JSON list of C-alpha atoms in Angstrom, two decimals:
[
{"chain": "A", "resi": 1, "resn": "MET", "atom": "CA", "xyz": [223.33, -8.86, 84.39]},
{"chain": "A", "resi": 2, "resn": "THR", "atom": "CA", "xyz": [224.78, -11.70, 86.38]},
{"chain": "A", "resi": 3, "resn": "GLU", "atom": "CA", "xyz": [222.61, -14.62, 87.37]},
{"chain": "A", "resi": 4, "resn": "GLU", "atom": "CA", "xyz": [222.65, -13.51, 91.02]},
{"chain": "A", "resi": 5, "resn": "LEU", "atom": "CA", "xyz": [221.50, -10.02, 90.10]},
{"chain": "A", "resi": 6, "resn": "CYS", "atom": "CA", "xyz": [218.73, -11.48, 87.94]},
{"chain": "A", "resi": 7, "resn": "LYS", "atom": "CA", "xyz": [217.50, -13.49, 90.94]},
{"chain": "A", "resi": 8, "resn": "VAL", "atom": "CA", "xyz": [217.21, -10.29, 92.96]},
{"chain": "A", "resi": 9, "resn": "HIS", "atom": "CA", "xyz": [214.83, -8.89, 90.38]},
{"chain": "A", "resi": 10, "resn": "GLU", "atom": "CA", "xyz": [212.98, -12.16, 89.83]},
{"chain": "A", "resi": 11, "resn": "LYS", "atom": "CA", "xyz": [209.35, -11.78, 90.75]},
{"chain": "A", "resi": 12, "resn": "LEU", "atom": "CA", "xyz": [208.14, -13.91, 93.63]},
{"chain": "A", "resi": 13, "resn": "THR", "atom": "CA", "xyz": [205.15, -16.10, 92.92]},
{"chain": "A", "resi": 14, "resn": "GLU", "atom": "CA", "xyz": [202.66, -18.06, 94.96]},
{"chain": "A", "resi": 15, "resn": "PRO", "atom": "CA", "xyz": [203.84, -21.53, 95.96]},
{"chain": "A", "resi": 16, "resn": "PRO", "atom": "CA", "xyz": [202.84, -24.27, 93.52]},
{"chain": "A", "resi": 17, "resn": "PRO", "atom": "CA", "xyz": [199.69, -26.24, 94.32]},
{"chain": "A", "resi": 18, "resn": "GLU", "atom": "CA", "xyz": [201.83, -29.30, 95.08]},
{"chain": "A", "resi": 19, "resn": "ILE", "atom": "CA", "xyz": [203.45, -27.49, 98.02]},
{"chain": "A", "resi": 20, "resn": "GLU", "atom": "CA", "xyz": [200.08, -26.30, 99.31]},
{"chain": "A", "resi": 21, "resn": "ALA", "atom": "CA", "xyz": [198.66, -29.84, 99.00]},
{"chain": "A", "resi": 22, "resn": "THR", "atom": "CA", "xyz": [201.62, -31.26, 100.93]},
{"chain": "A", "resi": 23, "resn": "LEU", "atom": "CA", "xyz": [201.27, -28.68, 103.68]},
{"chain": "A", "resi": 24, "resn": "ALA", "atom": "CA", "xyz": [197.54, -29.35, 103.91]},
{"chain": "A", "resi": 25, "resn": "VAL", "atom": "CA", "xyz": [198.39, -32.93, 104.87]},
{"chain": "A", "resi": 26, "resn": "LEU", "atom": "CA", "xyz": [201.60, -32.54, 106.89]},
{"chain": "A", "resi": 27, "resn": "ALA", "atom": "CA", "xyz": [201.51, -29.07, 108.46]},
{"chain": "A", "resi": 28, "resn": "GLY", "atom": "CA", "xyz": [201.28, -28.79, 112.20]},
{"chain": "A", "resi": 29, "resn": "LYS", "atom": "CA", "xyz": [203.35, -29.63, 115.22]},
{"chain": "A", "resi": 30, "resn": "TRP", "atom": "CA", "xyz": [202.24, -33.23, 115.70]},
{"chain": "A", "resi": 31, "resn": "LYS", "atom": "CA", "xyz": [201.66, -34.93, 112.33]},
{"chain": "A", "resi": 32, "resn": "ILE", "atom": "CA", "xyz": [205.29, -35.68, 111.48]},
{"chain": "A", "resi": 33, "resn": "LEU", "atom": "CA", "xyz": [205.81, -37.02, 115.02]},
{"chain": "A", "resi": 34, "resn": "ILE", "atom": "CA", "xyz": [202.75, -39.27, 114.65]},
{"chain": "A", "resi": 35, "resn": "LEU", "atom": "CA", "xyz": [203.97, -40.54, 111.29]},
{"chain": "A", "resi": 36, "resn": "TRP", "atom": "CA", "xyz": [207.48, -41.13, 112.70]},
{"chain": "A", "resi": 37, "resn": "GLN", "atom": "CA", "xyz": [205.99, -43.48, 115.29]},
{"chain": "A", "resi": 38, "resn": "LEU", "atom": "CA", "xyz": [203.75, -45.23, 112.75]},
{"chain": "A", "resi": 39, "resn": "MET", "atom": "CA", "xyz": [206.74, -45.75, 110.44]},
{"chain": "A", "resi": 40, "resn": "ARG", "atom": "CA", "xyz": [208.10, -48.09, 113.10]},
{"chain": "A", "resi": 41, "resn": "ARG", "atom": "CA", "xyz": [204.92, -50.14, 113.67]},
{"chain": "A", "resi": 42, "resn": "GLU", "atom": "CA", "xyz": [201.17, -50.05, 114.16]},
{"chain": "A", "resi": 43, "resn": "CYS", "atom": "CA", "xyz": [200.23, -48.25, 117.38]},
{"chain": "A", "resi": 44, "resn": "ARG", "atom": "CA", "xyz": [197.31, -47.91, 119.70]},
{"chain": "A", "resi": 45, "resn": "PHE", "atom": "CA", "xyz": [196.10, -44.46, 120.68]},
{"chain": "A", "resi": 46, "resn": "ASN", "atom": "CA", "xyz": [197.64, -44.46, 124.17]},
{"chain": "A", "resi": 47, "resn": "GLU", "atom": "CA", "xyz": [200.95, -45.76, 122.83]},
{"chain": "A", "resi": 48, "resn": "LEU", "atom": "CA", "xyz": [201.10, -42.76, 120.52]},
{"chain": "A", "resi": 49, "resn": "ARG", "atom": "CA", "xyz": [200.09, -40.42, 123.31]},
{"chain": "A", "resi": 50, "resn": "ARG", "atom": "CA", "xyz": [202.86, -41.73, 125.58]},
{"chain": "A", "resi": 51, "resn": "ALA", "atom": "CA", "xyz": [205.47, -41.65, 122.81]},
{"chain": "A", "resi": 52, "resn": "ILE", "atom": "CA", "xyz": [204.69, -38.08, 121.71]},
{"chain": "A", "resi": 53, "resn": "LYS", "atom": "CA", "xyz": [205.46, -35.87, 124.68]},
{"chain": "A", "resi": 54, "resn": "GLY", "atom": "CA", "xyz": [203.18, -32.87, 125.14]},
{"chain": "A", "resi": 55, "resn": "VAL", "atom": "CA", "xyz": [200.35, -33.83, 122.80]},
{"chain": "A", "resi": 56, "resn": "SER", "atom": "CA", "xyz": [196.89, -33.61, 124.36]},
{"chain": "A", "resi": 57, "resn": "GLN", "atom": "CA", "xyz": [194.27, -36.31, 123.87]},
{"chain": "A", "resi": 58, "resn": "HIS", "atom": "CA", "xyz": [192.10, -33.89, 121.89]},
{"chain": "A", "resi": 59, "resn": "MET", "atom": "CA", "xyz": [194.93, -32.76, 119.61]},
{"chain": "A", "resi": 60, "resn": "LEU", "atom": "CA", "xyz": [196.10, -36.33, 118.96]},
{"chain": "A", "resi": 61, "resn": "THR", "atom": "CA", "xyz": [192.55, -37.35, 118.08]},
{"chain": "A", "resi": 62, "resn": "THR", "atom": "CA", "xyz": [192.19, -34.37, 115.73]},
{"chain": "A", "resi": 63, "resn": "GLN", "atom": "CA", "xyz": [195.51, -35.03, 113.99]},
{"chain": "A", "resi": 64, "resn": "LEU", "atom": "CA", "xyz": [194.82, -38.76, 113.60]},
{"chain": "A", "resi": 65, "resn": "ARG", "atom": "CA", "xyz": [191.40, -38.05, 112.07]},
{"chain": "A", "resi": 66, "resn": "ASP", "atom": "CA", "xyz": [192.95, -35.58, 109.66]},
{"chain": "A", "resi": 67, "resn": "LEU", "atom": "CA", "xyz": [195.64, -38.05, 108.57]},
{"chain": "A", "resi": 68, "resn": "GLU", "atom": "CA", "xyz": [192.97, -40.73, 108.15]},
{"chain": "A", "resi": 69, "resn": "ARG", "atom": "CA", "xyz": [190.79, -38.36, 106.09]},
{"chain": "A", "resi": 70, "resn": "HIS", "atom": "CA", "xyz": [193.75, -37.75, 103.76]},
{"chain": "A", "resi": 71, "resn": "GLY", "atom": "CA", "xyz": [194.31, -41.50, 103.34]},
{"chain": "A", "resi": 72, "resn": "ILE", "atom": "CA", "xyz": [197.69, -41.46, 105.10]},
{"chain": "A", "resi": 73, "resn": "ILE", "atom": "CA", "xyz": [196.75, -43.78, 107.97]},
{"chain": "A", "resi": 74, "resn": "THR", "atom": "CA", "xyz": [194.12, -46.39, 108.73]},
{"chain": "A", "resi": 75, "resn": "ARG", "atom": "CA", "xyz": [192.17, -46.80, 111.93]},
{"chain": "A", "resi": 76, "resn": "THR", "atom": "CA", "xyz": [191.23, -50.39, 112.72]},
{"chain": "A", "resi": 77, "resn": "VAL", "atom": "CA", "xyz": [188.72, -51.14, 115.46]},
{"chain": "A", "resi": 78, "resn": "PHE", "atom": "CA", "xyz": [188.87, -54.71, 116.76]},
{"chain": "A", "resi": 79, "resn": "PRO", "atom": "CA", "xyz": [185.65, -56.32, 118.05]},
{"chain": "A", "resi": 80, "resn": "GLU", "atom": "CA", "xyz": [186.96, -56.86, 121.57]},
{"chain": "A", "resi": 81, "resn": "VAL", "atom": "CA", "xyz": [186.03, -55.82, 125.07]},
{"chain": "A", "resi": 82, "resn": "PRO", "atom": "CA", "xyz": [187.52, -53.44, 125.98]},
{"chain": "A", "resi": 83, "resn": "PRO", "atom": "CA", "xyz": [187.69, -52.00, 122.45]},
{"chain": "A", "resi": 84, "resn": "ARG", "atom": "CA", "xyz": [191.09, -52.02, 120.78]},
{"chain": "A", "resi": 85, "resn": "VAL", "atom": "CA", "xyz": [191.92, -49.48, 118.08]},
{"chain": "A", "resi": 86, "resn": "GLU", "atom": "CA", "xyz": [195.15, -49.49, 116.10]},
{"chain": "A", "resi": 87, "resn": "TYR", "atom": "CA", "xyz": [196.57, -46.95, 113.69]},
{"chain": "A", "resi": 88, "resn": "ALA", "atom": "CA", "xyz": [198.86, -47.83, 110.79]},
{"chain": "A", "resi": 89, "resn": "LEU", "atom": "CA", "xyz": [200.26, -46.25, 107.66]},
{"chain": "A", "resi": 90, "resn": "THR", "atom": "CA", "xyz": [198.40, -46.90, 104.43]},
{"chain": "A", "resi": 91, "resn": "GLU", "atom": "CA", "xyz": [200.31, -47.63, 101.23]},
{"chain": "A", "resi": 92, "resn": "HIS", "atom": "CA", "xyz": [200.00, -43.92, 100.49]},
{"chain": "A", "resi": 93, "resn": "GLY", "atom": "CA", "xyz": [201.36, -43.15, 103.96]},
{"chain": "A", "resi": 94, "resn": "GLU", "atom": "CA", "xyz": [204.26, -45.55, 103.41]},
{"chain": "A", "resi": 95, "resn": "SER", "atom": "CA", "xyz": [205.31, -43.35, 100.49]},
{"chain": "A", "resi": 96, "resn": "LEU", "atom": "CA", "xyz": [206.10, -40.59, 103.02]},
{"chain": "A", "resi": 97, "resn": "LYS", "atom": "CA", "xyz": [208.80, -42.64, 104.78]},
{"chain": "A", "resi": 98, "resn": "SER", "atom": "CA", "xyz": [211.63, -41.37, 102.59]},
{"chain": "A", "resi": 99, "resn": "VAL", "atom": "CA", "xyz": [210.37, -37.79, 102.95]},
{"chain": "A", "resi": 100, "resn": "ILE", "atom": "CA", "xyz": [210.30, -38.05, 106.74]},
{"chain": "A", "resi": 101, "resn": "ARG", "atom": "CA", "xyz": [213.73, -39.69, 106.85]},
{"chain": "A", "resi": 102, "resn": "THR", "atom": "CA", "xyz": [215.06, -36.85, 104.68]},
{"chain": "A", "resi": 103, "resn": "LEU", "atom": "CA", "xyz": [213.55, -34.32, 107.11]},
{"chain": "A", "resi": 104, "resn": "ALA", "atom": "CA", "xyz": [215.16, -36.16, 110.03]},
{"chain": "A", "resi": 105, "resn": "GLY", "atom": "CA", "xyz": [218.52, -36.08, 108.24]},
{"chain": "A", "resi": 106, "resn": "TRP", "atom": "CA", "xyz": [218.18, -32.37, 107.61]},
{"chain": "A", "resi": 107, "resn": "GLY", "atom": "CA", "xyz": [217.26, -31.86, 111.27]},
{"chain": "A", "resi": 108, "resn": "HIS", "atom": "CA", "xyz": [220.37, -33.76, 112.36]},
{"chain": "A", "resi": 109, "resn": "GLN", "atom": "CA", "xyz": [222.60, -31.56, 110.21]},
{"chain": "A", "resi": 110, "resn": "HIS", "atom": "CA", "xyz": [220.80, -28.44, 111.40]},
{"chain": "A", "resi": 111, "resn": "MET", "atom": "CA", "xyz": [221.31, -29.38, 115.05]},
{"chain": "A", "resi": 112, "resn": "LYS", "atom": "CA", "xyz": [225.02, -29.97, 114.44]},
{"chain": "A", "resi": 113, "resn": "ARG", "atom": "CA", "xyz": [225.28, -26.60, 112.71]},
{"chain": "A", "resi": 114, "resn": "GLN", "atom": "CA", "xyz": [223.45, -24.81, 115.51]},
{"chain": "A", "resi": 115, "resn": "THR", "atom": "CA", "xyz": [225.72, -26.43, 118.10]},
{"chain": "A", "resi": 116, "resn": "ALA", "atom": "CA", "xyz": [228.80, -25.36, 116.15]},
{"chain": "A", "resi": 117, "resn": "LEU", "atom": "CA", "xyz": [227.52, -21.77, 115.89]},
{"chain": "A", "resi": 118, "resn": "ARG", "atom": "CA", "xyz": [226.84, -21.41, 119.62]},
{"chain": "A", "resi": 119, "resn": "PRO", "atom": "CA", "xyz": [229.49, -19.46, 121.45]},
{"chain": "A", "resi": 120, "resn": "ALA", "atom": "CA", "xyz": [231.48, -21.40, 124.01]},
{"chain": "A", "resi": 121, "resn": "PRO", "atom": "CA", "xyz": [230.14, -20.97, 127.53]},
{"chain": "A", "resi": 122, "resn": "ARG", "atom": "CA", "xyz": [231.97, -18.33, 129.51]},
{"chain": "A", "resi": 123, "resn": "ARG", "atom": "CA", "xyz": [233.86, -19.52, 132.52]},
{"chain": "A", "resi": 124, "resn": "LYS", "atom": "CA", "xyz": [233.04, -17.77, 135.73]},
{"chain": "A", "resi": 125, "resn": "VAL", "atom": "CA", "xyz": [236.06, -16.00, 137.19]},
{"chain": "A", "resi": 126, "resn": "THR", "atom": "CA", "xyz": [236.14, -15.86, 140.95]},
{"chain": "A", "resi": 127, "resn": "ALA", "atom": "CA", "xyz": [238.24, -13.52, 143.05]},
{"chain": "A", "resi": 128, "resn": "ARG", "atom": "CA", "xyz": [240.71, -15.03, 145.47]}
]
């Protein structure tokens, strides 16, 4: 049998625990977008909310708490009035920078490919 034919008959297995662990941390619509902003600099809650179009206050809060629980970001509350809270990547979160940049690079190539595959727009023909 050729290698390709062997692959057809290869039994599928469950994803490895490493993939499941990664998805447990990064899955969801907003987490990568949050991390992309925090890769640039520390941010306050409302800065993140303005930068990430479409995220609700509740969802942003939930996603930030989840990333903090996983040790990816820190939440620092400053003893000021009014209170100031900033979010930043931890050292563990910093290790995701290359992963996120790789995803962005893949997304760039994917967008170019999708654009190339789209049929050219049809020109409207009008009668004289």
